[in-house]
Coordinates of N, CA and C in Angstrom, one line a residue:
M1 N -63.9 -22.5 -262.4 CA -64.0 -23.9 -262.5 C -62.8 -24.7 -262.9
N2 N -62.1 -23.9 -263.8 CA -60.9 -24.6 -264.4 C -59.9 -24.7 -263.3
S3 N -59.7 -23.8 -262.3 CA -58.7 -24.0 -261.2 C -59.2 -25.1 -260.3
F4 N -60.3 -25.2 -260.1 CA -60.9 -26.4 -259.1 C -60.6 -27.7 -259.9
L5 N -60.8 -27.7 -261.1 CA -60.4 -29.1 -261.9 C -59.0 -29.3 -261.8
R6 N -58.1 -28.3 -261.8 CA -56.7 -28.5 -261.8 C -56.2 -29.0 -260.5
I7 N -56.8 -28.2 -259.3 CA -56.5 -28.6 -257.9 C -57.0 -30.2 -257.9
T8 N -58.1 -30.6 -258.2 CA -58.6 -32.0 -258.1 C -57.6 -32.8 -258.8
V9 N -57.2 -32.6 -260.0 CA -56.4 -33.6 -260.8 C -55.0 -33.7 -260.1
I10 N -54.4 -32.5 -259.4 CA -53.2 -32.6 -258.8 C -53.4 -33.5 -257.5
G11 N -54.4 -33.2 -256.8 CA -54.7 -34.0 -255.6 C -54.8 -35.4 -255.7
C12 N -55.4 -36.0 -256.9 CA -55.7 -37.3 -257.4 C -54.2 -37.7 -257.7
L13 N -53.4 -37.0 -258.3 CA -52.2 -37.6 -258.6 C -51.3 -37.7 -257.6
L14 N -51.3 -36.8 -256.5 CA -50.6 -37.1 -255.1 C -51.0 -38.2 -254.5
V15 N -52.3 -38.6 -254.4 CA -52.9 -39.7 -253.6 C -52.3 -40.9 -254.4
V16 N -52.4 -41.0 -255.7 CA -51.9 -42.0 -256.5 C -50.4 -42.4 -256.2
I17 N -49.7 -41.3 -256.3 CA -48.1 -41.5 -256.0 C -47.9 -42.0 -254.5
A18 N -48.7 -41.4 -253.6 CA -48.5 -41.7 -252.2 C -48.9 -43.1 -251.9
A19 N -49.8 -43.7 -252.6 CA -50.4 -45.1 -252.5 C -49.4 -46.0 -253.0
C20 N -48.8 -45.6 -254.0 CA -47.7 -46.6 -254.7 C -46.4 -46.7 -253.9
Q21 N -46.2 -45.9 -252.9 CA -44.9 -46.1 -252.2 C -45.0 -47.1 -251.2
D22 N -43.9 -47.9 -251.1 CA -43.8 -49.0 -250.2 C -42.9 -48.6 -249.0
K23 N -43.4 -48.4 -247.8 CA -42.6 -48.0 -246.6 C -41.6 -49.1 -246.2
R24 N -41.7 -50.2 -246.5 CA -40.8 -51.3 -246.0 C -39.6 -51.4 -247.0
K25 N -39.4 -50.7 -248.1 CA -38.4 -50.7 -248.7 C -37.8 -49.2 -249.1
P26 N -36.5 -49.1 -249.0 CA -36.1 -47.7 -249.4 C -36.3 -47.3 -250.9
N27 N -36.5 -46.1 -251.3 CA -36.8 -45.8 -252.7 C -35.6 -46.0 -253.5
Y28 N -34.7 -45.2 -253.4 CA -33.3 -45.2 -254.2 C -32.2 -45.2 -253.4
Q29 N -31.3 -45.9 -253.7 CA -29.8 -45.7 -253.0 C -28.9 -45.2 -254.1
Y30 N -28.4 -43.9 -253.8 CA -27.6 -43.2 -254.6 C -26.1 -43.7 -254.6
M31 N -25.7 -44.2 -253.4 CA -24.4 -44.9 -253.3 C -24.6 -46.2 -252.5
P32 N -25.0 -47.1 -253.2 CA -25.2 -48.4 -252.6 C -24.1 -49.0 -251.8
N33 N -22.9 -48.7 -252.2 CA -21.8 -49.3 -251.7 C -21.6 -48.7 -250.2
M34 N -22.1 -47.6 -250.0 CA -22.1 -46.9 -248.7 C -23.0 -47.6 -247.7
Y35 N -24.1 -48.0 -248.2 CA -25.3 -48.7 -247.3 C -25.1 -50.2 -247.2
E36 N -24.5 -51.0 -248.1 CA -24.3 -52.3 -248.0 C -22.8 -52.7 -247.9
P37 N -22.2 -52.6 -246.9 CA -20.8 -52.9 -246.9 C -20.5 -54.4 -247.0
V38 N -19.2 -54.5 -247.7 CA -19.0 -55.9 -248.0 C -18.0 -56.3 -246.6
G39 N -18.4 -57.4 -246.0 CA -17.7 -58.0 -244.9 C -16.8 -59.1 -245.3
Y40 N -15.6 -59.1 -244.8 CA -14.7 -60.2 -244.9 C -14.6 -61.0 -243.7
E41 N -14.4 -62.3 -243.9 CA -14.2 -63.3 -242.9 C -12.8 -63.3 -242.5
A42 N -12.3 -63.2 -241.2 CA -10.8 -63.3 -241.0 C -10.2 -64.6 -241.4
Y43 N -8.9 -64.3 -241.8 CA -8.3 -65.6 -242.5 C -8.9 -66.3 -243.5
S44 N -9.7 -65.6 -244.3 CA -10.5 -66.1 -245.5 C -9.8 -65.6 -246.7
E45 N -10.0 -66.3 -248.0 CA -9.3 -65.7 -249.1 C -10.1 -64.5 -249.6
V46 N -9.3 -63.5 -249.9 CA -9.8 -62.3 -250.5 C -9.0 -62.0 -251.8
D47 N -9.5 -61.9 -252.9 CA -8.8 -61.5 -254.1 C -7.9 -60.3 -254.2
I48 N -8.4 -59.3 -253.4 CA -7.6 -58.0 -253.8 C -6.4 -57.8 -252.7
L49 N -6.2 -58.7 -251.8 CA -5.3 -58.4 -250.7 C -4.0 -59.4 -251.0
P50 N -2.8 -59.0 -250.5 CA -1.6 -59.8 -250.6 C -1.9 -61.2 -250.1
S51 N -1.4 -62.3 -250.6 CA -1.5 -63.5 -250.2 C -3.0 -64.0 -250.1
N52 N -3.7 -63.2 -250.6 CA -5.3 -63.5 -250.6 C -5.8 -63.8 -249.2
Q53 N -5.4 -63.1 -248.3 CA -5.7 -63.3 -247.0 C -6.0 -61.9 -246.2
E54 N -7.2 -61.7 -245.5 CA -7.4 -60.5 -245.1 C -6.4 -60.3 -243.7
A55 N -6.6 -61.0 -242.7 CA -5.7 -60.8 -241.5 C -4.4 -61.6 -241.7
M56 N -3.4 -60.8 -241.7 CA -2.2 -61.5 -241.9 C -1.4 -61.8 -240.6
V57 N -0.6 -62.9 -240.6 CA 0.3 -63.2 -239.5 C 1.4 -62.2 -239.5
P58 N 1.9 -61.8 -238.3 CA 3.1 -61.0 -238.2 C 4.2 -61.7 -238.8
P59 N 5.2 -60.7 -239.2 CA 6.4 -61.4 -239.6 C 7.2 -62.2 -238.6
A60 N 8.0 -63.2 -238.9 CA 8.7 -64.0 -237.9 C 9.6 -63.4 -237.3
N61 N 10.0 -63.7 -235.9 CA 10.9 -63.0 -235.1 C 10.7 -61.6 -234.8
T62 N 9.4 -61.1 -234.8 CA 9.0 -59.7 -234.5 C 8.5 -59.6 -233.1
I63 N 8.5 -58.4 -232.5 CA 7.9 -58.1 -231.2 C 7.0 -57.0 -231.3
N64 N 5.8 -57.0 -230.8 CA 4.9 -55.8 -230.8 C 5.5 -54.7 -230.1
R65 N 5.2 -53.4 -230.6 CA 5.7 -52.3 -230.1 C 5.1 -51.9 -228.7
G66 N 6.1 -51.6 -227.7 CA 5.7 -51.4 -226.4 C 5.8 -52.6 -225.6
W67 N 6.1 -53.8 -226.0 CA 5.9 -55.1 -225.3 C 7.4 -55.7 -225.3
L68 N 7.8 -56.3 -224.2 CA 9.0 -57.1 -224.3 C 8.6 -58.4 -223.8
P69 N 9.3 -59.6 -224.5 CA 9.0 -60.9 -224.1 C 9.3 -61.2 -222.7
Y70 N 8.5 -62.1 -222.0 CA 8.8 -62.4 -220.7 C 9.1 -63.8 -220.5
E71 N 10.2 -64.0 -220.0 CA 10.9 -65.4 -220.2 C 10.4 -66.5 -219.0
F72 N 9.6 -66.0 -218.1 CA 9.0 -66.8 -217.1 C 7.7 -67.3 -217.4
E73 N 7.5 -68.6 -217.1 CA 6.1 -69.2 -217.3 C 5.2 -69.0 -216.2
N74 N 3.8 -69.2 -216.5 CA 2.7 -69.0 -215.5 C 2.7 -70.3 -214.7
S75 N 3.7 -70.5 -213.6 CA 3.6 -71.6 -212.8 C 4.2 -71.1 -211.5
P76 N 4.1 -71.8 -210.4 CA 4.9 -71.5 -209.2 C 6.3 -71.5 -209.3
E77 N 6.7 -72.4 -210.2 CA 8.2 -72.4 -210.3 C 8.7 -71.2 -211.3
G78 N 7.8 -70.6 -212.1 CA 8.2 -69.4 -212.9 C 8.1 -68.2 -211.9
K79 N 7.2 -68.2 -210.9 CA 7.1 -67.1 -210.1 C 8.3 -67.0 -209.0
E80 N 8.8 -68.2 -208.7 CA 10.0 -68.3 -207.9 C 11.3 -67.9 -208.7
L81 N 11.4 -68.2 -209.9 CA 12.4 -67.6 -210.8 C 12.3 -66.1 -211.0
A82 N 11.0 -65.6 -211.0 CA 10.9 -64.2 -211.2 C 11.2 -63.5 -210.0
R83 N 11.2 -64.1 -208.8 CA 11.6 -63.5 -207.7 C 13.0 -62.8 -207.6
L84 N 13.9 -63.4 -208.4 CA 15.3 -62.9 -208.5 C 15.4 -61.8 -209.5
N85 N 14.2 -61.6 -210.3 CA 14.4 -60.7 -211.4 C 14.3 -59.3 -211.0
S86 N 15.2 -58.3 -211.6 CA 15.3 -57.0 -211.1 C 14.7 -56.0 -212.2
S87 N 14.3 -54.9 -211.8 CA 13.5 -53.9 -212.7 C 14.6 -53.3 -213.8
P88 N 14.2 -53.5 -215.0 CA 14.9 -52.9 -216.2 C 14.9 -51.5 -216.2
L89 N 14.1 -50.8 -215.5 CA 13.9 -49.4 -215.6 C 15.2 -48.5 -215.1
D90 N 15.3 -47.3 -215.6 CA 16.5 -46.5 -215.5 C 16.4 -46.0 -214.0
S91 N 17.5 -46.3 -213.2 CA 17.5 -46.0 -211.8 C 17.8 -44.5 -211.7
L92 N 18.2 -43.8 -212.5 CA 18.4 -42.3 -212.6 C 17.0 -41.7 -212.6
A93 N 16.0 -42.3 -213.1 CA 14.7 -41.7 -213.3 C 13.8 -42.2 -212.3
K94 N 14.3 -42.6 -211.0 CA 13.4 -43.4 -210.1 C 12.2 -42.6 -209.7
D95 N 12.5 -41.2 -209.4 CA 11.3 -40.4 -209.0 C 10.2 -40.3 -210.1
A96 N 10.7 -40.1 -211.3 CA 9.6 -40.2 -212.4 C 8.9 -41.6 -212.6
N97 N 9.7 -42.5 -212.5 CA 9.1 -43.8 -212.4 C 8.1 -44.0 -211.2
L98 N 8.4 -43.6 -210.0 CA 7.6 -43.9 -208.9 C 6.3 -43.0 -209.2
A99 N 6.5 -41.9 -209.7 CA 5.1 -40.9 -209.9 C 4.2 -41.6 -210.8
A100 N 5.0 -42.1 -211.9 CA 4.1 -42.8 -213.0 C 3.4 -44.1 -212.4
G101 N 4.2 -44.8 -211.6 CA 3.8 -46.0 -211.1 C 2.6 -45.8 -210.1
A102 N 2.7 -44.6 -209.4 CA 1.6 -44.2 -208.3 C 0.3 -43.8 -209.1
E103 N 0.4 -43.2 -210.2 CA -0.6 -42.9 -211.1 C -1.3 -44.3 -211.5
M104 N -0.6 -45.1 -212.1 CA -1.2 -46.4 -212.6 C -1.6 -47.3 -211.5
Y105 N -1.0 -47.2 -210.3 CA -1.5 -48.1 -209.1 C -2.9 -47.5 -208.6
T106 N -3.1 -46.1 -208.7 CA -4.4 -45.5 -208.3 C -5.4 -46.0 -209.3
I107 N -5.1 -46.0 -210.5 CA -6.0 -46.4 -211.4 C -6.4 -47.9 -211.4
Y108 N -5.5 -48.8 -211.3 CA -5.6 -50.1 -211.4 C -5.8 -50.9 -210.2
C109 N -5.0 -50.5 -209.2 CA -4.7 -51.5 -208.0 C -5.3 -50.9 -206.8
A110 N -5.6 -49.8 -206.7 CA -6.0 -49.0 -205.2 C -7.3 -49.4 -205.0
I111 N -8.1 -49.8 -206.0 CA -9.6 -50.1 -205.6 C -9.6 -51.5 -204.8
C112 N -8.6 -52.4 -205.0 CA -8.6 -53.6 -204.1 C -7.6 -53.6 -203.1
H113 N -6.3 -53.1 -203.4 CA -5.3 -53.2 -202.5 C -5.1 -51.8 -201.6
G114 N -5.8 -50.9 -201.8 CA -5.8 -49.7 -201.0 C -4.7 -48.7 -201.4
D115 N -5.0 -47.4 -201.0 CA -4.0 -46.4 -201.4 C -2.7 -46.6 -200.9
K116 N -2.6 -47.3 -199.6 CA -1.3 -47.6 -198.9 C -0.8 -48.9 -199.1
G117 N -1.4 -49.8 -199.7 CA -1.1 -51.1 -199.9 C -1.4 -51.8 -198.8
D118 N -2.4 -51.5 -197.8 CA -2.7 -52.4 -196.7 C -3.9 -53.3 -196.9
G119 N -4.2 -53.5 -198.1 CA -5.3 -54.4 -198.4 C -6.7 -53.9 -198.1
Q120 N -6.8 -52.5 -197.8 CA -8.1 -52.1 -197.5 C -8.6 -51.1 -198.6
G121 N -8.8 -51.6 -199.9 CA -9.4 -50.9 -200.9 C -10.9 -50.7 -200.7
T122 N -11.4 -50.1 -201.7 CA -12.9 -49.6 -201.6 C -13.6 -50.9 -201.7
L123 N -13.2 -51.9 -202.5 CA -13.9 -53.0 -202.8 C -14.0 -54.1 -201.5
V124 N -12.7 -54.0 -200.8 CA -12.5 -54.8 -199.6 C -13.4 -54.2 -198.4
K125 N -13.5 -52.9 -198.4 CA -14.1 -52.4 -197.3 C -15.7 -52.5 -197.5
R126 N -16.2 -52.7 -198.8 CA -17.5 -53.0 -199.1 C -17.9 -54.4 -199.1
E127 N -16.8 -55.1 -198.8 CA -17.0 -56.8 -198.7 C -17.4 -57.3 -200.0
K128 N -16.8 -56.7 -201.1 CA -17.1 -57.3 -202.4 C -16.0 -58.3 -202.7
I129 N -14.8 -58.0 -202.2 CA -13.7 -59.0 -202.4 C -13.0 -59.2 -201.0
L130 N -12.9 -60.5 -200.7 CA -12.3 -60.8 -199.5 C -10.9 -61.4 -199.7
G131 N -10.0 -61.2 -198.6 CA -8.7 -61.9 -198.6 C -7.6 -61.1 -199.3
V132 N -7.8 -59.8 -199.5 CA -6.5 -59.1 -200.1 C -5.5 -58.7 -199.0
P133 N -4.5 -59.4 -198.8 CA -3.6 -59.2 -197.7 C -2.8 -57.8 -198.0
S134 N -2.2 -57.5 -196.9 CA -1.3 -56.2 -196.8 C 0.0 -56.5 -197.5
Y135 N 0.6 -55.5 -198.1 CA 2.0 -55.7 -198.7 C 3.0 -56.0 -197.5
D136 N 2.8 -55.7 -196.4 CA 3.9 -55.8 -195.4 C 3.7 -57.3 -194.7
D137 N 2.9 -57.9 -195.2 CA 2.6 -59.4 -194.5 C 3.9 -60.3 -194.9
P138 N 4.5 -60.6 -193.9 CA 5.6 -61.4 -193.9 C 5.6 -62.7 -194.8
A139 N 4.4 -63.2 -194.8 CA 4.2 -64.6 -195.6 C 4.3 -64.3 -197.0
R140 N 4.1 -63.1 -197.5 CA 3.9 -62.9 -198.9 C 5.3 -62.7 -199.5
N141 N 6.4 -62.2 -198.8 CA 7.6 -62.1 -199.4 C 7.7 -61.4 -200.9
I142 N 7.3 -60.3 -201.1 CA 7.0 -59.6 -202.3 C 8.5 -59.1 -202.7
T143 N 8.7 -59.2 -204.0 CA 9.9 -58.7 -204.5 C 9.4 -57.9 -205.8
V144 N 10.2 -57.0 -206.5 CA 9.8 -56.2 -207.6 C 9.5 -57.2 -208.9
G145 N 10.3 -58.3 -208.9 CA 10.0 -59.4 -209.9 C 8.7 -60.1 -209.7
T146 N 8.5 -60.5 -208.5 CA 7.2 -61.1 -208.2 C 6.0 -60.4 -208.5
A147 N 6.2 -58.9 -208.1 CA 5.0 -58.0 -208.4 C 4.8 -57.9 -209.9
Y148 N 5.8 -57.9 -210.6 CA 5.7 -57.7 -212.1 C 5.1 -59.1 -212.7
H149 N 5.4 -60.2 -212.2 CA 5.0 -61.5 -212.5 C 3.5 -61.6 -212.2
V150 N 3.0 -61.1 -211.1 CA 1.7 -61.3 -211.0 C 0.8 -60.3 -211.6
Q151 N 1.4 -59.1 -212.1 CA 0.6 -58.3 -213.0 C 0.5 -59.0 -214.4
I152 N 1.6 -59.6 -214.9 CA 1.6 -60.3 -216.2 C 0.5 -61.5 -216.3
Y153 N 0.5 -62.3 -215.2 CA -0.3 -63.5 -215.2 C -1.5 -63.4 -214.3
G154 N -1.5 -62.7 -213.4 CA -2.7 -62.7 -212.3 C -2.3 -63.7 -211.3
L155 N -3.1 -63.6 -210.3 CA -2.8 -64.5 -209.2 C -4.2 -64.7 -208.3
N156 N -4.7 -66.0 -208.2 CA -5.9 -66.2 -207.4 C -7.1 -65.4 -208.2
S157 N -7.8 -64.6 -207.4 CA -9.0 -63.9 -208.0 C -8.5 -62.6 -208.8
M158 N -7.2 -62.4 -208.8 CA -6.7 -61.1 -209.4 C -6.5 -61.6 -210.8
G159 N -6.9 -60.9 -211.8 CA -6.6 -61.2 -213.2 C -5.3 -60.6 -213.8
S160 N -4.9 -61.0 -214.9 CA -3.8 -60.3 -215.6 C -4.2 -58.8 -216.1
Y161 N -3.1 -58.1 -215.9 CA -3.2 -56.6 -216.3 C -2.3 -56.3 -217.6
A162 N -1.9 -57.4 -218.2 CA -0.9 -57.3 -219.3 C -1.6 -56.6 -220.5
S163 N -3.0 -56.6 -220.7 CA -3.6 -55.9 -221.7 C -3.9 -54.6 -221.4
Q164 N -4.0 -54.0 -220.1 CA -4.3 -52.7 -219.8 C -3.0 -51.9 -219.7
M165 N -1.9 -52.4 -219.4 CA -0.7 -51.6 -219.1 C 0.4 -52.4 -220.1
N166 N 1.4 -51.3 -220.5 CA 2.4 -51.9 -221.3 C 3.7 -52.3 -220.3
T167 N 4.7 -52.7 -220.8 CA 5.6 -53.3 -220.0 C 6.4 -52.3 -219.0
T168 N 6.5 -51.0 -219.7 CA 7.1 -50.0 -218.8 C 6.1 -49.6 -217.7
E169 N 4.9 -49.6 -218.0 CA 4.0 -49.2 -216.8 C 3.9 -50.3 -215.7
M170 N 4.0 -51.5 -216.2 CA 3.8 -52.7 -215.2 C 5.2 -52.5 -214.3
W171 N 6.4 -52.4 -214.8 CA 7.5 -52.3 -214.1 C 7.4 -51.0 -213.0
Q172 N 6.8 -49.9 -213.5 CA 6.7 -48.9 -212.6 C 5.7 -49.1 -211.6
V173 N 4.7 -49.8 -211.8 CA 3.8 -50.2 -210.8 C 4.5 -51.1 -209.8
A174 N 5.3 -52.1 -210.3 CA 5.9 -52.9 -209.4 C 7.1 -52.2 -208.5
E175 N 7.7 -51.4 -209.1 CA 8.5 -50.5 -208.1 C 7.7 -49.6 -207.2
Y176 N 6.5 -49.0 -207.6 CA 5.8 -48.4 -206.6 C 5.2 -49.4 -205.6
V177 N 5.0 -50.5 -205.8 CA 4.4 -51.5 -204.7 C 5.5 -51.8 -203.8
M178 N 6.9 -51.8 -204.2 CA 8.0 -52.0 -203.4 C 8.2 -50.8 -202.4
K179 N 7.9 -49.6 -203.0 CA 7.9 -48.5 -202.2 C 6.8 -48.4 -201.0
L180 N 5.7 -48.9 -201.5 CA 4.5 -49.0 -200.4 C 4.8 -50.0 -199.4
K181 N 5.5 -51.1 -199.7 CA 5.9 -52.2 -198.9 C 6.8 -51.6 -197.9
Q182 N 7.9 -50.9 -198.3 CA 8.8 -50.1 -197.5 C 8.1 -49.2 -196.5
D183 N 7.2 -48.5 -197.0 CA 6.4 -47.5 -196.2 C 5.6 -48.2 -195.1
L184 N 5.0 -49.4 -195.3 CA 4.4 -50.0 -194.4 C 5.1 -50.8 -193.4
T185 N 6.3 -51.2 -193.5 CA 7.3 -51.9 -192.7 C 7.9 -50.9 -191.8
K186 N 8.0 -49.6 -191.9 CA 8.7 -48.5 -191.2 C 8.2 -48.7 -189.8

């Protein structure tokens, strides 16, 4: 009888403990700073950081790594000025640049412009995008400078690729576009 009484008392205590538990709130937080992060508002005052500001402005006269300033503006006049611009890439590494440009072209450009630059990419064949001309179109008058300019700013329905590729990669793609143009005009 004594064991039956103990089991009953323990069972009642478990029922009381379980009944007092609130499932909507966590019981205990052993490291509350891990569960409740402190968020900072960008450009707001924060006591622990230099200048009391979280997001700091870059130092004056600095350039991001992997990016070169581009002196031509996004306008028809800027594109015409870019037409005379030549590639700054090393001419001795032309084969390596064309191989890298072909790889980037396949990733970013071939879906619309086609693998050969004939304007017959997958999206054009499926009629998702219309009006992508071939590189050998005499009205286009493509140069390596204008190919780079269009990648920086975009043109018509083509957006800018400046955020997807760095400066060197865009020049490599521009050189590869000129190679495709030569292959089409043969």
